[in-house]
Tab-separated table of C-alpha atoms in Angstrom:
chain	number	residue	atom	x	y	z
A	14	MET	CA	18.979	-0.005	27.429
A	15	ALA	CA	20.001	-2.721	25.144
A	16	LEU	CA	18.012	-3.159	21.882
A	17	PRO	CA	15.946	-6.122	21.114
A	18	LEU	CA	17.845	-9.098	19.374
A	19	ILE	CA	14.736	-9.345	16.673
A	20	GLN	CA	13.063	-5.736	16.141
A	21	ALA	CA	10.620	-5.875	13.191
A	22	ARG	CA	8.404	-2.527	12.263
A	23	ASN	CA	5.335	-2.264	10.071
A	24	LEU	CA	6.880	-5.743	8.357
A	25	SER	CA	5.235	-6.500	5.296
A	26	ARG	CA	5.820	-9.488	2.599
A	27	VAL	CA	3.682	-9.432	-0.591
A	28	TYR	CA	4.250	-12.308	-3.373
A	29	ARG	CA	2.998	-11.962	-6.873
A	30	LEU	CA	1.501	-15.472	-7.793
A	31	GLY	CA	-0.264	-16.216	-11.190
A	32	GLY	CA	-0.766	-12.443	-11.503
A	33	GLY	CA	-2.193	-11.473	-8.105
A	34	ASP	CA	-0.944	-10.591	-4.851
A	35	VAL	CA	-0.567	-12.670	-1.835
A	36	HIS	CA	-0.145	-10.797	1.303
A	37	ALA	CA	1.671	-12.923	3.672
A	38	LEU	CA	2.414	-10.462	6.278
A	39	ARG	CA	0.655	-7.732	6.960
A	40	GLY	CA	2.667	-5.060	8.494
A	41	ILE	CA	3.634	-6.702	11.980
A	42	ASP	CA	5.455	-4.932	14.827
A	43	ILE	CA	7.333	-7.568	17.059
A	44	ASP	CA	10.309	-7.406	19.580
A	45	ILE	CA	12.038	-10.263	20.855
A	46	ASP	CA	14.766	-9.952	23.206
A	47	GLU	CA	17.900	-12.047	23.855
A	48	GLY	CA	17.821	-15.236	25.516
A	49	GLU	CA	13.795	-15.366	25.092
A	50	TYR	CA	12.281	-18.729	23.919
A	51	VAL	CA	9.259	-18.036	21.632
A	52	ALA	CA	6.925	-20.665	19.651
A	53	VAL	CA	5.793	-18.981	16.670
A	54	MET	CA	2.024	-20.519	16.053
A	55	GLY	CA	-0.561	-20.495	13.454
A	56	ALA	CA	-2.434	-22.301	10.731
A	57	SER	CA	-1.040	-23.255	7.240
A	58	GLY	CA	-0.619	-19.829	5.393
A	59	SER	CA	-0.926	-17.786	8.743
A	60	GLY	CA	2.250	-16.155	7.860
A	61	LYS	CA	4.541	-17.854	10.574
A	62	SER	CA	6.668	-19.706	7.996
A	63	THR	CA	7.276	-16.532	6.138
A	64	PHE	CA	8.182	-14.430	9.450
A	65	MET	CA	10.724	-17.222	10.346
A	66	ASN	CA	12.439	-17.026	6.868
A	67	LEU	CA	12.947	-13.006	7.136
A	68	VAL	CA	14.217	-13.357	10.193
A	69	GLY	CA	16.673	-16.050	9.148
A	70	ALA	CA	17.544	-13.408	6.237
A	71	LEU	CA	15.993	-16.264	3.897
A	72	ASP	CA	14.106	-13.848	2.491
A	73	THR	CA	13.524	-10.151	2.344
A	74	PRO	CA	10.758	-7.724	3.252
A	75	THR	CA	8.769	-6.002	0.813
A	76	SER	CA	7.849	-3.129	3.253
A	77	GLY	CA	8.886	-2.143	6.663
A	78	GLU	CA	11.824	-2.638	8.786
A	79	LEU	CA	13.615	-5.807	10.405
A	80	THR	CA	16.724	-5.370	12.350
A	81	ILE	CA	18.572	-8.737	13.734
A	82	ALA	CA	21.361	-8.579	16.087
A	83	GLY	CA	21.618	-4.753	15.613
A	84	GLU	CA	21.946	-5.163	11.586
A	85	ARG	CA	19.273	-3.723	9.333
A	86	LEU	CA	18.400	-6.685	6.531
A	87	ALA	CA	17.222	-4.553	4.050
A	88	ASP	CA	18.925	-3.797	0.777
A	89	ARG	CA	21.749	-6.523	1.514
A	90	SER	CA	23.132	-8.660	-1.488
A	91	PRO	CA	22.600	-12.309	-1.184
A	92	ASP	CA	26.050	-12.825	-0.440
A	93	GLN	CA	25.737	-10.599	2.300
A	94	LEU	CA	22.468	-12.279	3.904
A	95	ALA	CA	24.634	-15.661	3.645
A	96	ALA	CA	27.411	-14.369	5.771
A	97	PHE	CA	25.214	-13.027	8.218
A	98	ARG	CA	23.142	-16.389	8.391
A	99	ASN	CA	26.374	-17.895	9.152
A	100	ARG	CA	27.297	-15.811	11.914
A	101	VAL	CA	24.430	-14.917	13.672
A	102	VAL	CA	21.491	-17.708	13.090
A	103	GLY	CA	21.524	-21.461	13.525
A	104	PHE	CA	18.749	-23.243	11.255
A	105	VAL	CA	17.073	-26.719	12.472
A	106	PHE	CA	14.283	-27.894	10.303
A	107	GLN	CA	11.782	-30.507	10.012
A	108	GLN	CA	13.610	-32.911	7.582
A	109	PHE	CA	17.090	-32.875	8.924
A	110	ASN	CA	19.119	-31.749	5.356
A	111	LEU	CA	21.649	-33.836	6.398
A	112	LEU	CA	24.586	-34.997	3.554
A	113	PRO	CA	23.916	-38.261	3.315
A	114	ARG	CA	27.402	-39.862	2.765
A	115	THR	CA	28.931	-37.654	5.207
A	116	THR	CA	29.634	-38.771	9.165
A	117	ALA	CA	27.920	-37.025	12.006
A	118	LEU	CA	31.192	-35.169	12.780
A	119	ASP	CA	31.522	-33.720	9.358
A	120	ASN	CA	28.062	-32.850	8.796
A	121	VAL	CA	27.970	-30.685	11.976
A	122	ALA	CA	31.601	-29.302	10.846
A	123	LEU	CA	29.980	-27.898	7.565
A	124	PRO	CA	29.487	-24.451	8.588
A	125	LEU	CA	32.805	-24.114	9.986
A	126	LEU	CA	34.087	-24.981	6.680
A	127	TYR	CA	32.264	-22.249	5.045
A	128	ARG	CA	33.414	-19.818	7.283
A	129	GLY	CA	37.216	-20.940	6.632
A	130	THR	CA	37.333	-22.358	9.986
A	131	PRO	CA	40.941	-24.263	10.398
A	132	ALA	CA	40.370	-28.054	10.398
A	133	ALA	CA	41.321	-28.777	13.725
A	134	ARG	CA	39.393	-26.205	15.445
A	135	ARG	CA	36.489	-27.482	12.705
A	136	GLN	CA	36.752	-30.892	14.417
A	137	ALA	CA	36.991	-29.780	18.046
A	138	ARG	CA	33.834	-27.809	17.916
A	139	ALA	CA	31.799	-30.296	16.118
A	140	ARG	CA	33.096	-32.992	18.583
A	141	GLU	CA	31.919	-30.546	21.348
A	142	CYS	CA	28.485	-30.213	19.846
A	143	LEU	CA	27.765	-33.411	19.236
A	144	GLU	CA	28.510	-34.065	23.177
A	145	MET	CA	26.433	-31.077	23.921
A	146	VAL	CA	23.221	-33.221	22.163
A	147	GLY	CA	24.287	-36.593	23.838
A	148	LEU	CA	25.931	-37.836	20.533
A	149	GLY	CA	29.722	-38.212	21.245
A	150	ASP	CA	29.261	-42.080	20.742
A	151	ARG	CA	27.766	-41.628	17.546
A	152	MET	CA	30.288	-38.981	15.990
A	153	ASP	CA	31.606	-41.468	13.076
A	154	HIS	CA	28.099	-42.808	12.115
A	155	HIS	CA	26.450	-41.687	8.902
A	156	PRO	CA	22.540	-40.289	9.085
A	157	SER	CA	21.593	-43.796	7.384
A	158	GLN	CA	22.756	-45.280	10.591
A	159	LEU	CA	21.117	-43.152	12.859
A	160	SER	CA	17.731	-42.961	14.151
A	161	GLY	CA	15.244	-39.952	12.936
A	162	GLY	CA	16.106	-38.454	16.475
A	163	GLN	CA	19.480	-38.983	16.675
A	164	GLN	CA	19.555	-37.323	13.094
A	165	GLN	CA	17.761	-34.310	14.191
A	166	ARG	CA	20.138	-34.179	17.199
A	167	VAL	CA	23.089	-34.066	14.570
A	168	ALA	CA	21.109	-31.432	12.779
A	169	ILE	CA	20.932	-29.216	16.155
A	170	ALA	CA	24.587	-29.610	16.664
A	171	ARG	CA	25.314	-28.410	13.405
A	172	ALA	CA	22.954	-25.285	13.996
A	173	LEU	CA	25.251	-24.582	17.116
A	174	ALA	CA	28.299	-25.025	15.293
A	175	ASN	CA	28.962	-21.244	14.474
A	176	GLU	CA	27.904	-20.363	18.142
A	177	PRO	CA	24.758	-18.287	17.064
A	178	ARG	CA	23.093	-15.810	18.633
A	179	LEU	CA	19.609	-16.914	17.567
A	180	LEU	CA	18.475	-20.578	16.847
A	181	LEU	CA	15.808	-21.041	14.362
A	182	ALA	CA	13.541	-24.310	14.255
A	183	ASP	CA	10.972	-24.775	11.375
A	184	GLU	CA	8.805	-27.739	12.937
A	185	PRO	CA	11.572	-29.511	14.312
A	186	THR	CA	9.729	-32.583	15.901
A	187	GLY	CA	7.337	-33.003	12.712
A	188	ALA	CA	8.861	-36.141	11.617
A	189	LEU	CA	9.431	-37.878	14.845
A	190	ASP	CA	7.132	-40.066	17.346
A	191	SER	CA	5.867	-38.388	20.483
A	192	ARG	CA	8.506	-39.830	22.761
A	193	THR	CA	11.599	-39.022	20.662
A	194	SER	CA	9.703	-35.334	20.157
A	195	GLU	CA	10.053	-34.584	23.640
A	196	ASP	CA	13.920	-35.931	23.784
A	197	VAL	CA	14.630	-33.437	20.953
A	198	MET	CA	12.511	-30.422	22.915
A	199	ALA	CA	13.980	-31.411	26.201
A	200	ILE	CA	17.165	-30.290	24.339
A	201	PHE	CA	15.872	-26.835	23.262
A	202	ASP	CA	14.831	-26.547	26.749
A	203	SER	CA	18.322	-26.833	27.905
A	204	LEU	CA	19.947	-25.002	25.165
A	205	ASN	CA	17.714	-22.008	26.370
A	206	ALA	CA	18.446	-22.280	30.070
A	207	SER	CA	22.173	-21.841	28.770
A	208	GLY	CA	21.174	-18.341	27.187
A	209	ILE	CA	20.492	-19.106	23.525
A	210	THR	CA	17.842	-17.292	22.166
A	211	ILE	CA	15.400	-19.612	20.259
A	212	MET	CA	12.723	-19.141	18.008
A	213	LEU	CA	10.517	-22.482	16.749
A	214	VAL	CA	7.730	-22.623	14.728
A	215	THR	CA	4.856	-25.097	15.370
A	216	HIS	CA	1.642	-25.691	14.667
A	217	GLU	CA	1.651	-28.663	18.154
A	218	GLU	CA	0.367	-27.367	21.076
A	219	ASP	CA	2.417	-29.926	23.127
A	220	VAL	CA	5.718	-28.184	21.162
A	221	GLY	CA	4.310	-24.580	21.896
A	222	ALA	CA	4.169	-25.074	25.473
A	223	HIS	CA	7.834	-25.564	25.956
A	224	ALA	CA	8.319	-22.010	24.945
A	225	ARG	CA	7.869	-19.156	27.446
A	226	ARG	CA	6.131	-17.072	24.787
A	227	ARG	CA	3.741	-17.840	22.440
A	228	VAL	CA	2.960	-15.721	19.110
A	229	ILE	CA	0.255	-16.512	17.722
A	230	PHE	CA	-0.464	-15.617	13.464
A	231	ARG	CA	-3.554	-15.510	11.532
A	232	ASP	CA	-3.703	-14.207	7.936
A	233	GLY	CA	-0.209	-12.503	8.087
A	234	ARG	CA	-1.246	-10.539	11.311
A	235	ILE	CA	-0.353	-11.070	14.805
A	236	LEU	CA	-3.378	-12.232	16.599
A	237	GLU	CA	-1.864	-13.255	20.186
A	238	ASP	CA	1.155	-12.545	21.954
A	239	ARG	CA	1.399	-13.828	25.103
A	240	SER	CA	3.620	-15.113	27.837
């Protein structure tokens, strides 16, 4: 039987702030299988973003076990976590985080540069990813020449460049109008239909409705987990 892509057991994260402890996650247990489309939801401070940061190896748990793609992330060095992110995870954020003086093509190719992929392969893969998100005619444009929706499409293409097993999206439509948001969510729907595992963090019901499973956090715990 195949292991879940994401497996958390008694996962906790405690932050020391101002001399006191803040319990961002309180011993959660969850499995997410390969190919799932999961919306992680909850109010501000519920623990949803902390959970995403742990799954994305941007942070480490205080206690408990977290296994992603068969790899335990406890006790990894920062360099090892960075290498894991580059191999396994693609990120899409609310603010697109594009390099302003760099073309769409070179923005998308950047993760491949970090991996040491040869230039010809970087360029070919970046073109392929931009075509996947409908920007084949905008490859030479800089972010300032693109609309917000187009910039988010570039960010999605960049997240796909390394062919990740897991795509994490943190409020991916938060900076977009409603019509553009639907266009962007249609891309996520299509990517999941092609087999990519997607976990998106959102507080918007209409965005969460695109997922096939909703996991709702409250006060650092899972309040509800439903298909």
